[in-house]
Structures are given as structure tokens and as C-alpha cells.
Short mmCIF file of N, CA and C in Angstrom, two decimals:
data_model
loop_
_atom_site.label_atom_id
_atom_site.label_comp_id
_atom_site.label_asym_id
_atom_site.label_seq_id
_atom_site.Cartn_x
_atom_site.Cartn_y
_atom_site.Cartn_z
N MET A 601 -5.98 3.75 3.19
CA MET A 601 -4.90 2.79 3.21
C MET A 601 -3.60 3.53 3.40
N LYS A 602 -2.67 2.90 4.06
CA LYS A 602 -1.39 3.54 4.33
C LYS A 602 -0.45 3.40 3.15
N PHE A 603 0.15 4.51 2.83
CA PHE A 603 1.07 4.61 1.71
C PHE A 603 2.22 3.60 1.83
N GLY A 604 2.80 3.50 3.02
CA GLY A 604 3.94 2.61 3.21
C GLY A 604 3.62 1.15 2.98
N LEU A 605 2.45 0.72 3.41
CA LEU A 605 2.05 -0.68 3.20
C LEU A 605 1.95 -1.00 1.72
N LEU A 606 1.37 -0.08 0.98
CA LEU A 606 1.21 -0.30 -0.46
C LEU A 606 2.55 -0.24 -1.17
N LEU A 607 3.40 0.70 -0.78
CA LEU A 607 4.71 0.84 -1.42
C LEU A 607 5.55 -0.42 -1.24
N LYS A 608 5.52 -1.01 -0.04
CA LYS A 608 6.32 -2.21 0.22
C LYS A 608 5.98 -3.35 -0.73
N LYS A 609 4.75 -3.35 -1.20
CA LYS A 609 4.31 -4.39 -2.13
C LYS A 609 5.12 -4.34 -3.43
N TYR A 610 5.59 -3.15 -3.81
CA TYR A 610 6.30 -2.99 -5.09
C TYR A 610 7.81 -2.95 -4.93
N LEU A 611 8.30 -2.82 -3.72
CA LEU A 611 9.75 -2.80 -3.51
C LEU A 611 10.27 -4.22 -3.32
N ILE A 612 9.99 -5.05 -4.31
CA ILE A 612 10.47 -6.43 -4.28
C ILE A 612 11.20 -6.73 -5.58
N ARG A 613 12.16 -7.60 -5.49
CA ARG A 613 12.99 -7.96 -6.65
C ARG A 613 12.10 -8.34 -7.84
N GLY A 614 12.45 -7.81 -8.98
CA GLY A 614 11.74 -8.13 -10.21
C GLY A 614 10.66 -7.13 -10.59
N LYS A 615 10.26 -6.25 -9.66
CA LYS A 615 9.22 -5.25 -9.97
C LYS A 615 9.87 -4.02 -10.60
N THR A 616 9.36 -3.63 -11.76
CA THR A 616 9.80 -2.41 -12.43
C THR A 616 8.56 -1.66 -12.89
N GLY A 617 8.54 -0.37 -12.62
CA GLY A 617 7.41 0.44 -13.05
C GLY A 617 7.37 1.77 -12.33
N GLN A 618 6.26 2.44 -12.47
CA GLN A 618 6.06 3.76 -11.87
C GLN A 618 4.92 3.66 -10.86
N PHE A 619 5.21 4.04 -9.62
CA PHE A 619 4.21 4.07 -8.55
C PHE A 619 3.75 5.52 -8.44
N VAL A 620 2.48 5.77 -8.77
CA VAL A 620 1.94 7.12 -8.81
C VAL A 620 0.96 7.30 -7.65
N ILE A 621 1.16 8.38 -6.87
CA ILE A 621 0.36 8.61 -5.68
C ILE A 621 -0.27 9.99 -5.74
N LYS A 622 -1.55 10.05 -5.40
CA LYS A 622 -2.27 11.32 -5.25
C LYS A 622 -2.46 11.53 -3.76
N PHE A 623 -1.84 12.61 -3.23
CA PHE A 623 -1.98 12.94 -1.82
C PHE A 623 -3.09 13.97 -1.64
N ALA A 624 -3.79 13.88 -0.52
CA ALA A 624 -4.89 14.81 -0.22
C ALA A 624 -4.38 16.24 -0.21
N GLY A 625 -5.10 17.13 -0.87
CA GLY A 625 -4.77 18.54 -0.87
C GLY A 625 -3.58 18.92 -1.74
N GLU A 626 -3.07 18.00 -2.51
CA GLU A 626 -1.90 18.26 -3.35
C GLU A 626 -2.31 18.17 -4.81
N GLU A 627 -1.97 19.20 -5.59
CA GLU A 627 -2.35 19.19 -7.00
C GLU A 627 -1.41 18.35 -7.86
N HIS A 628 -0.17 18.16 -7.42
CA HIS A 628 0.79 17.38 -8.20
C HIS A 628 0.79 15.92 -7.75
N LEU A 629 1.02 15.03 -8.69
CA LEU A 629 1.15 13.62 -8.37
C LEU A 629 2.59 13.33 -7.95
N CYS A 630 2.74 12.43 -7.00
CA CYS A 630 4.07 11.96 -6.61
C CYS A 630 4.35 10.71 -7.44
N LYS A 631 5.53 10.67 -8.05
CA LYS A 631 5.89 9.52 -8.89
C LYS A 631 7.18 8.91 -8.36
N ILE A 632 7.10 7.63 -8.08
CA ILE A 632 8.28 6.89 -7.62
C ILE A 632 8.59 5.85 -8.69
N TYR A 633 9.79 5.95 -9.23
CA TYR A 633 10.21 5.01 -10.27
C TYR A 633 10.93 3.84 -9.60
N ILE A 634 10.48 2.65 -9.93
CA ILE A 634 11.02 1.44 -9.32
C ILE A 634 11.63 0.57 -10.41
N GLU A 635 12.85 0.13 -10.15
CA GLU A 635 13.56 -0.73 -11.11
C GLU A 635 14.09 -1.94 -10.35
N ASP A 636 13.61 -3.12 -10.72
CA ASP A 636 14.00 -4.37 -10.08
C ASP A 636 13.86 -4.29 -8.55
N GLY A 637 12.77 -3.70 -8.09
CA GLY A 637 12.50 -3.62 -6.66
C GLY A 637 13.16 -2.48 -5.93
N ASN A 638 13.93 -1.66 -6.63
CA ASN A 638 14.59 -0.52 -6.01
C ASN A 638 13.95 0.78 -6.47
N ALA A 639 13.61 1.63 -5.50
CA ALA A 639 13.11 2.97 -5.84
C ALA A 639 14.31 3.79 -6.27
N VAL A 640 14.37 4.12 -7.56
CA VAL A 640 15.57 4.78 -8.10
C VAL A 640 15.38 6.27 -8.33
N TYR A 641 14.13 6.75 -8.31
CA TYR A 641 13.89 8.18 -8.50
C TYR A 641 12.50 8.53 -7.99
N ILE A 642 12.36 9.74 -7.46
CA ILE A 642 11.07 10.24 -6.98
C ILE A 642 10.90 11.67 -7.44
N SER A 643 9.69 12.01 -7.86
CA SER A 643 9.42 13.39 -8.28
C SER A 643 8.00 13.77 -7.88
N MET A 644 7.82 15.08 -7.72
CA MET A 644 6.50 15.61 -7.40
C MET A 644 6.50 17.08 -7.80
N GLY A 645 5.87 17.37 -8.91
CA GLY A 645 5.87 18.75 -9.41
C GLY A 645 7.29 19.20 -9.70
N THR A 646 7.68 20.35 -9.17
CA THR A 646 9.03 20.89 -9.40
C THR A 646 9.99 20.60 -8.25
N ARG A 647 9.55 19.82 -7.26
CA ARG A 647 10.40 19.52 -6.11
C ARG A 647 11.53 18.56 -6.48
N LYS A 648 12.66 18.75 -5.85
CA LYS A 648 13.78 17.83 -5.99
C LYS A 648 13.49 16.60 -5.12
N SER A 649 14.26 15.54 -5.33
CA SER A 649 14.01 14.27 -4.63
C SER A 649 13.98 14.41 -3.12
N ASP A 650 15.01 15.05 -2.54
CA ASP A 650 15.06 15.19 -1.08
C ASP A 650 13.90 16.03 -0.56
N ASP A 651 13.55 17.09 -1.30
CA ASP A 651 12.41 17.92 -0.90
C ASP A 651 11.12 17.12 -0.95
N THR A 652 10.99 16.28 -1.96
CA THR A 652 9.79 15.46 -2.09
C THR A 652 9.68 14.49 -0.92
N LEU A 653 10.78 13.86 -0.56
CA LEU A 653 10.77 12.90 0.55
C LEU A 653 10.28 13.56 1.84
N SER A 654 10.82 14.73 2.16
CA SER A 654 10.40 15.38 3.40
C SER A 654 8.97 15.92 3.29
N TYR A 655 8.57 16.33 2.09
CA TYR A 655 7.24 16.88 1.90
C TYR A 655 6.13 15.83 2.07
N ILE A 656 6.37 14.62 1.61
CA ILE A 656 5.31 13.60 1.67
C ILE A 656 5.15 12.95 3.04
N ALA A 657 6.10 13.19 3.93
CA ALA A 657 6.01 12.60 5.28
C ALA A 657 4.72 13.06 5.94
N GLY A 658 3.92 12.13 6.36
CA GLY A 658 2.69 12.44 7.05
C GLY A 658 1.51 12.82 6.17
N LYS A 659 1.72 12.88 4.87
CA LYS A 659 0.62 13.22 3.95
C LYS A 659 -0.36 12.05 3.86
N GLU A 660 -1.61 12.37 3.65
CA GLU A 660 -2.64 11.34 3.50
C GLU A 660 -2.81 10.97 2.04
N MET A 661 -2.66 9.69 1.75
CA MET A 661 -2.80 9.20 0.39
C MET A 661 -4.28 9.09 0.03
N GLU A 662 -4.65 9.65 -1.12
CA GLU A 662 -6.02 9.50 -1.61
C GLU A 662 -6.14 8.33 -2.57
N GLU A 663 -5.21 8.26 -3.50
CA GLU A 663 -5.23 7.19 -4.50
C GLU A 663 -3.80 6.83 -4.85
N ALA A 664 -3.64 5.62 -5.35
CA ALA A 664 -2.33 5.18 -5.82
C ALA A 664 -2.52 4.18 -6.95
N ASN A 665 -1.53 4.13 -7.81
CA ASN A 665 -1.58 3.21 -8.94
C ASN A 665 -0.16 2.82 -9.30
N PHE A 666 0.03 1.56 -9.63
CA PHE A 666 1.34 1.10 -10.09
C PHE A 666 1.21 0.76 -11.56
N ILE A 667 2.06 1.39 -12.37
CA ILE A 667 2.05 1.14 -13.81
C ILE A 667 3.26 0.25 -14.12
N GLU A 668 2.97 -0.99 -14.36
CA GLU A 668 4.00 -2.01 -14.61
C GLU A 668 4.81 -1.68 -15.86
N GLY A 669 6.14 -1.85 -15.76
CA GLY A 669 7.00 -1.77 -16.93
C GLY A 669 7.47 -0.39 -17.33
N VAL A 670 7.05 0.66 -16.64
CA VAL A 670 7.50 2.01 -17.00
C VAL A 670 8.95 2.17 -16.55
N PRO A 671 9.87 2.44 -17.49
CA PRO A 671 11.27 2.59 -17.11
C PRO A 671 11.50 3.94 -16.43
N PRO A 672 12.49 4.01 -15.53
CA PRO A 672 12.78 5.29 -14.87
C PRO A 672 13.32 6.31 -15.86
N LEU A 673 12.87 7.56 -15.71
CA LEU A 673 13.36 8.65 -16.55
C LEU A 673 14.74 9.10 -16.11
N LYS A 674 14.96 9.05 -14.79
CA LYS A 674 16.24 9.44 -14.19
C LYS A 674 16.54 8.46 -13.08
N ARG A 675 17.78 8.48 -12.62
CA ARG A 675 18.18 7.64 -11.49
C ARG A 675 19.03 8.47 -10.54
N LEU A 676 18.82 8.26 -9.26
CA LEU A 676 19.68 8.87 -8.26
C LEU A 676 20.89 7.97 -8.07
N ASP A 677 21.91 8.49 -7.39
CA ASP A 677 23.13 7.71 -7.18
C ASP A 677 22.88 6.44 -6.37
N GLU A 678 21.95 6.52 -5.41
CA GLU A 678 21.64 5.37 -4.56
C GLU A 678 20.12 5.14 -4.55
N PRO A 679 19.70 3.88 -4.42
CA PRO A 679 18.25 3.62 -4.32
C PRO A 679 17.65 4.32 -3.09
N LEU A 680 16.38 4.62 -3.17
CA LEU A 680 15.68 5.35 -2.11
C LEU A 680 14.96 4.43 -1.12
N ASN A 681 15.07 3.13 -1.29
CA ASN A 681 14.29 2.20 -0.45
C ASN A 681 14.43 2.50 1.03
N ASP A 682 15.67 2.57 1.52
CA ASP A 682 15.88 2.78 2.96
C ASP A 682 15.32 4.12 3.41
N LYS A 683 15.54 5.17 2.62
CA LYS A 683 15.01 6.49 2.98
C LYS A 683 13.49 6.48 3.02
N LEU A 684 12.87 5.88 2.02
CA LEU A 684 11.41 5.83 1.98
C LEU A 684 10.85 5.03 3.15
N LEU A 685 11.43 3.88 3.41
CA LEU A 685 10.91 3.03 4.47
C LEU A 685 11.15 3.63 5.85
N THR A 686 12.28 4.33 6.03
CA THR A 686 12.53 5.02 7.29
C THR A 686 11.54 6.15 7.47
N LEU A 687 11.35 6.91 6.43
CA LEU A 687 10.41 8.02 6.45
C LEU A 687 9.00 7.55 6.79
N LEU A 688 8.65 6.40 6.30
CA LEU A 688 7.29 5.88 6.47
C LEU A 688 7.12 5.01 7.70
N SER A 689 8.20 4.75 8.43
CA SER A 689 8.09 3.83 9.57
C SER A 689 7.15 4.36 10.64
N ASP A 690 7.11 5.68 10.85
CA ASP A 690 6.18 6.24 11.83
C ASP A 690 4.74 6.00 11.41
N GLU A 691 4.49 6.10 10.12
CA GLU A 691 3.15 5.90 9.58
C GLU A 691 2.69 4.48 9.86
N GLN A 692 3.63 3.55 9.88
CA GLN A 692 3.29 2.14 9.99
C GLN A 692 3.38 1.63 11.42
N ALA A 693 3.02 2.47 12.37
CA ALA A 693 3.08 2.05 13.76
C ALA A 693 2.16 0.86 14.02
N GLY A 694 1.14 0.68 13.20
CA GLY A 694 0.22 -0.44 13.36
C GLY A 694 0.79 -1.69 12.72
N GLN A 695 0.00 -2.34 11.90
CA GLN A 695 0.41 -3.57 11.24
C GLN A 695 1.40 -3.28 10.12
N THR A 696 2.27 -4.22 9.87
CA THR A 696 3.17 -4.13 8.72
C THR A 696 3.07 -5.41 7.93
N LEU A 697 3.54 -5.36 6.71
CA LEU A 697 3.51 -6.57 5.89
C LEU A 697 4.47 -7.62 6.42
N ASP A 698 5.44 -7.21 7.26
CA ASP A 698 6.33 -8.19 7.86
C ASP A 698 5.54 -9.11 8.80
N ASP A 699 4.45 -8.59 9.38
CA ASP A 699 3.62 -9.36 10.30
C ASP A 699 2.66 -10.28 9.56
N ILE A 700 2.39 -9.97 8.30
CA ILE A 700 1.35 -10.67 7.55
C ILE A 700 1.93 -11.19 6.24
N ASN A 701 1.83 -12.49 6.05
CA ASN A 701 2.33 -13.06 4.80
C ASN A 701 1.40 -14.18 4.38
N PHE A 702 0.47 -13.86 3.51
CA PHE A 702 -0.48 -14.85 3.02
C PHE A 702 0.12 -15.53 1.80
N GLU A 703 0.26 -16.83 1.86
CA GLU A 703 0.85 -17.60 0.75
C GLU A 703 -0.24 -18.03 -0.22
N GLY A 704 0.10 -18.07 -1.48
CA GLY A 704 -0.84 -18.57 -2.48
C GLY A 704 -1.83 -17.52 -2.93
N THR A 705 -2.99 -18.00 -3.33
CA THR A 705 -4.06 -17.12 -3.82
C THR A 705 -5.26 -17.22 -2.89
N ALA A 706 -5.87 -16.07 -2.62
CA ALA A 706 -7.07 -16.05 -1.78
C ALA A 706 -8.30 -16.14 -2.68
N PRO A 707 -9.10 -17.19 -2.52
CA PRO A 707 -10.34 -17.29 -3.31
C PRO A 707 -11.26 -16.11 -3.00
N SER A 708 -12.09 -15.76 -3.94
CA SER A 708 -12.99 -14.61 -3.77
C SER A 708 -13.88 -14.77 -2.53
N GLN A 709 -14.24 -16.02 -2.20
CA GLN A 709 -15.06 -16.25 -1.01
C GLN A 709 -14.34 -15.83 0.26
N ASP A 710 -13.01 -16.06 0.31
CA ASP A 710 -12.23 -15.66 1.48
C ASP A 710 -12.15 -14.14 1.58
N VAL A 711 -12.01 -13.48 0.44
CA VAL A 711 -11.98 -12.01 0.43
C VAL A 711 -13.32 -11.47 0.91
N ASP A 712 -14.41 -12.07 0.43
CA ASP A 712 -15.75 -11.64 0.85
C ASP A 712 -15.96 -11.87 2.34
N LYS A 713 -15.48 -13.00 2.86
CA LYS A 713 -15.62 -13.31 4.29
C LYS A 713 -14.83 -12.29 5.11
N LEU A 714 -13.62 -11.96 4.67
CA LEU A 714 -12.81 -10.94 5.35
C LEU A 714 -13.57 -9.61 5.39
N LEU A 715 -14.13 -9.23 4.26
CA LEU A 715 -14.87 -7.97 4.17
C LEU A 715 -16.11 -8.00 5.08
N ASP A 716 -16.85 -9.11 5.06
CA ASP A 716 -18.04 -9.22 5.92
C ASP A 716 -17.69 -9.10 7.39
N ASP A 717 -16.63 -9.80 7.81
CA ASP A 717 -16.20 -9.74 9.21
C ASP A 717 -15.74 -8.33 9.58
N PHE A 718 -15.06 -7.66 8.66
CA PHE A 718 -14.59 -6.29 8.89
C PHE A 718 -15.79 -5.35 9.06
N ILE A 719 -16.77 -5.47 8.20
CA ILE A 719 -17.97 -4.62 8.27
C ILE A 719 -18.75 -4.89 9.56
N ASP A 720 -18.78 -6.15 10.00
CA ASP A 720 -19.45 -6.47 11.27
C ASP A 720 -18.81 -5.72 12.43
N ILE A 721 -17.51 -5.46 12.34
CA ILE A 721 -16.79 -4.78 13.42
C ILE A 721 -16.91 -3.26 13.31
N VAL A 722 -16.65 -2.71 12.14
CA VAL A 722 -16.59 -1.25 12.01
C VAL A 722 -17.88 -0.61 11.50
N GLY A 723 -18.80 -1.41 11.02
CA GLY A 723 -20.06 -0.87 10.54
C GLY A 723 -20.04 -0.60 9.04
N PRO A 724 -21.08 0.06 8.54
CA PRO A 724 -21.24 0.27 7.09
C PRO A 724 -20.09 1.05 6.44
N LEU A 725 -19.42 1.89 7.21
CA LEU A 725 -18.28 2.63 6.66
C LEU A 725 -17.17 1.67 6.21
N GLY A 726 -17.18 0.45 6.74
CA GLY A 726 -16.20 -0.55 6.35
C GLY A 726 -16.21 -0.83 4.86
N THR A 727 -17.38 -0.74 4.25
CA THR A 727 -17.48 -0.95 2.80
C THR A 727 -16.69 0.11 2.05
N VAL A 728 -16.81 1.35 2.48
CA VAL A 728 -16.09 2.46 1.83
C VAL A 728 -14.59 2.29 2.01
N ILE A 729 -14.18 1.95 3.22
CA ILE A 729 -12.75 1.75 3.50
C ILE A 729 -12.20 0.62 2.63
N ALA A 730 -12.90 -0.50 2.59
CA ALA A 730 -12.43 -1.65 1.81
C ALA A 730 -12.40 -1.32 0.32
N GLU A 731 -13.39 -0.60 -0.17
CA GLU A 731 -13.41 -0.24 -1.60
C GLU A 731 -12.21 0.62 -1.98
N LYS A 732 -11.78 1.50 -1.07
CA LYS A 732 -10.59 2.32 -1.34
C LYS A 732 -9.35 1.42 -1.46
N VAL A 733 -9.27 0.43 -0.58
CA VAL A 733 -8.13 -0.50 -0.63
C VAL A 733 -8.21 -1.32 -1.91
N PHE A 734 -9.39 -1.83 -2.23
CA PHE A 734 -9.57 -2.60 -3.47
C PHE A 734 -9.12 -1.78 -4.67
N SER A 735 -9.53 -0.53 -4.71
CA SER A 735 -9.18 0.35 -5.83
C SER A 735 -7.67 0.54 -5.94
N SER A 736 -7.02 0.76 -4.80
CA SER A 736 -5.57 0.98 -4.84
C SER A 736 -4.82 -0.29 -5.24
N LEU A 737 -5.43 -1.45 -5.02
CA LEU A 737 -4.81 -2.72 -5.40
C LEU A 737 -5.19 -3.14 -6.82
N GLY A 738 -6.14 -2.44 -7.42
CA GLY A 738 -6.62 -2.81 -8.74
C GLY A 738 -7.44 -4.09 -8.71
N TYR A 739 -8.12 -4.33 -7.60
CA TYR A 739 -8.88 -5.57 -7.41
C TYR A 739 -10.34 -5.39 -7.83
N ASN A 740 -10.87 -6.39 -8.51
CA ASN A 740 -12.28 -6.42 -8.89
C ASN A 740 -13.00 -7.44 -8.03
N ARG A 741 -14.05 -6.99 -7.34
CA ARG A 741 -14.82 -7.88 -6.47
C ARG A 741 -15.30 -9.10 -7.24
N GLY A 742 -15.27 -10.24 -6.56
CA GLY A 742 -15.73 -11.48 -7.16
C GLY A 742 -14.62 -12.30 -7.80
N SER A 743 -13.42 -11.75 -7.85
CA SER A 743 -12.29 -12.50 -8.42
C SER A 743 -11.33 -12.91 -7.30
N ASP A 744 -10.49 -13.89 -7.59
CA ASP A 744 -9.49 -14.32 -6.63
C ASP A 744 -8.46 -13.20 -6.46
N MET A 745 -7.76 -13.22 -5.31
CA MET A 745 -6.79 -12.18 -5.00
C MET A 745 -5.43 -12.82 -4.74
N SER A 746 -4.38 -12.22 -5.26
CA SER A 746 -3.04 -12.74 -5.02
C SER A 746 -2.72 -12.67 -3.53
N GLY A 747 -1.81 -13.53 -3.10
CA GLY A 747 -1.41 -13.54 -1.69
C GLY A 747 -0.82 -12.22 -1.24
N ALA A 748 -0.03 -11.58 -2.11
CA ALA A 748 0.57 -10.29 -1.77
C ALA A 748 -0.51 -9.23 -1.56
N ASN A 749 -1.49 -9.20 -2.46
CA ASN A 749 -2.57 -8.22 -2.32
C ASN A 749 -3.44 -8.51 -1.10
N TYR A 750 -3.68 -9.79 -0.83
CA TYR A 750 -4.47 -10.15 0.34
C TYR A 750 -3.76 -9.71 1.62
N SER A 751 -2.43 -9.85 1.64
CA SER A 751 -1.65 -9.41 2.79
C SER A 751 -1.79 -7.91 3.00
N VAL A 752 -1.71 -7.14 1.90
CA VAL A 752 -1.86 -5.69 1.98
C VAL A 752 -3.27 -5.33 2.46
N LEU A 753 -4.27 -6.01 1.92
CA LEU A 753 -5.66 -5.76 2.31
C LEU A 753 -5.85 -6.02 3.80
N LEU A 754 -5.40 -7.17 4.26
CA LEU A 754 -5.57 -7.53 5.66
C LEU A 754 -4.86 -6.53 6.57
N ALA A 755 -3.64 -6.14 6.22
CA ALA A 755 -2.90 -5.16 7.03
C ALA A 755 -3.64 -3.83 7.09
N ALA A 756 -4.17 -3.40 5.96
CA ALA A 756 -4.90 -2.12 5.92
C ALA A 756 -6.16 -2.19 6.78
N LEU A 757 -6.89 -3.28 6.72
CA LEU A 757 -8.12 -3.41 7.49
C LEU A 757 -7.83 -3.54 8.98
N LEU A 758 -6.74 -4.22 9.33
CA LEU A 758 -6.38 -4.37 10.74
C LEU A 758 -6.13 -3.03 11.40
N ASP A 759 -5.60 -2.08 10.65
CA ASP A 759 -5.33 -0.76 11.21
C ASP A 759 -6.61 0.01 11.54
N GLU A 760 -7.74 -0.46 11.04
CA GLU A 760 -9.01 0.24 11.23
C GLU A 760 -9.86 -0.36 12.35
N ILE A 761 -9.44 -1.50 12.89
CA ILE A 761 -10.26 -2.14 13.93
C ILE A 761 -9.61 -1.95 15.30
N PRO A 762 -10.40 -2.09 16.37
CA PRO A 762 -9.85 -1.91 17.72
C PRO A 762 -8.66 -2.84 17.99
N GLU A 763 -7.68 -2.29 18.65
CA GLU A 763 -6.43 -3.02 18.89
C GLU A 763 -6.64 -4.33 19.65
N LYS A 764 -7.60 -4.34 20.56
CA LYS A 764 -7.79 -5.53 21.41
C LYS A 764 -8.26 -6.75 20.63
N ILE A 765 -8.81 -6.56 19.43
CA ILE A 765 -9.27 -7.72 18.65
C ILE A 765 -8.46 -7.95 17.37
N ARG A 766 -7.43 -7.15 17.17
CA ARG A 766 -6.63 -7.27 15.94
C ARG A 766 -6.01 -8.65 15.77
N GLU A 767 -5.39 -9.14 16.82
CA GLU A 767 -4.67 -10.41 16.72
C GLU A 767 -5.61 -11.56 16.37
N SER A 768 -6.77 -11.62 17.01
CA SER A 768 -7.71 -12.71 16.71
C SER A 768 -8.28 -12.55 15.30
N PHE A 769 -8.52 -11.31 14.87
CA PHE A 769 -9.01 -11.06 13.51
C PHE A 769 -7.96 -11.50 12.49
N LYS A 770 -6.71 -11.14 12.76
CA LYS A 770 -5.62 -11.52 11.85
C LYS A 770 -5.50 -13.03 11.76
N ASN A 771 -5.49 -13.70 12.90
CA ASN A 771 -5.34 -15.16 12.91
C ASN A 771 -6.51 -15.85 12.21
N LYS A 772 -7.69 -15.30 12.33
CA LYS A 772 -8.87 -15.88 11.68
C LYS A 772 -8.76 -15.81 10.16
N HIS A 773 -8.10 -14.78 9.66
CA HIS A 773 -8.08 -14.56 8.21
C HIS A 773 -6.74 -14.87 7.55
N LEU A 774 -5.82 -15.46 8.27
CA LEU A 774 -4.55 -15.89 7.64
C LEU A 774 -4.59 -17.37 7.32
#
């Protein structure tokens, strides 16, 4: 799953907490503190904020978790939203959450149908890909999914299928 797609889910008004990311090959966790939808501080090991921003560009995310309600330990003079989203814009050359906005709640049957159709296209590896996305969203199979999470899931899966069928796949599942 793409880091930028998941991050955008938490950069919304009213969200406060700590977004923790494990990047492939990196021993330190990257921590982004979010207050009322604004990324106010970022840290990774002993790196300073600007060093961390440039260091994570192009890194592959292995796991991510959002811990609701964790207050920021420090704050920078300005929110990092624009810097983070600019930095990640190259990563998001495929689908973005701006393209996908699922309203309401997705019943578990719809999530299962999306997964089945995805696996029909990409094969058995689709299960592994989807499980990684489910894990990063904190989703348990068999339960309903929020519209925001469904949008993130659909965007992540669209990036894995051939471009020529993305639009029809997206329209089928929105």
C-alpha cells in the first residue's frame, strides 16, 4: 500500500494522534504527530524533521498504524501537510483519494466482492496484497468498513491492476 494514500486518510480536520510507519530496511520507526488534521511534527531515530522528510521519499512502507489521541510531543512552526503531500505526490502517480470517495459504510459483502474481483484479476497474490492493506487499516474480515477506509482500499487495489481496466473496476466498486 502506498504511504501517501494512507497518510491522507488522517490529515483531515478533527484527527489527532500518532501515525507510525515501518519502512523496509529501516530499523527506526517514522512517527508523524497529527493534531486536528495537521501534521505538526515528524521524527525518525535521531534525524531532524527536514532530514526525515527527504529520507523517507521513495521508501517502501512495510507497516503503518495510527494511534488515536496521542498528543504531539513537539510542534514545528508550520504544519507539514503541504511538504508531506508534495514529497509524496510522485509516489501517487496512480490513483489518489481525490479520485475516489465512497460515502457511507461498505457492507462486508461489498468488501468481499471487491476482494474476489481483485483476486480474479491479479491471481492468488491478490490475497496477500489485500491482507496488507486490511492490516494497515486495522480492518477485520467479515465486518463492515467505513467509507474512508473503503476508499483507501479501493485506491490501493487499483494501483495493482492493469491500467486499461482500472476505470471500469473503479466504477464497478464505487
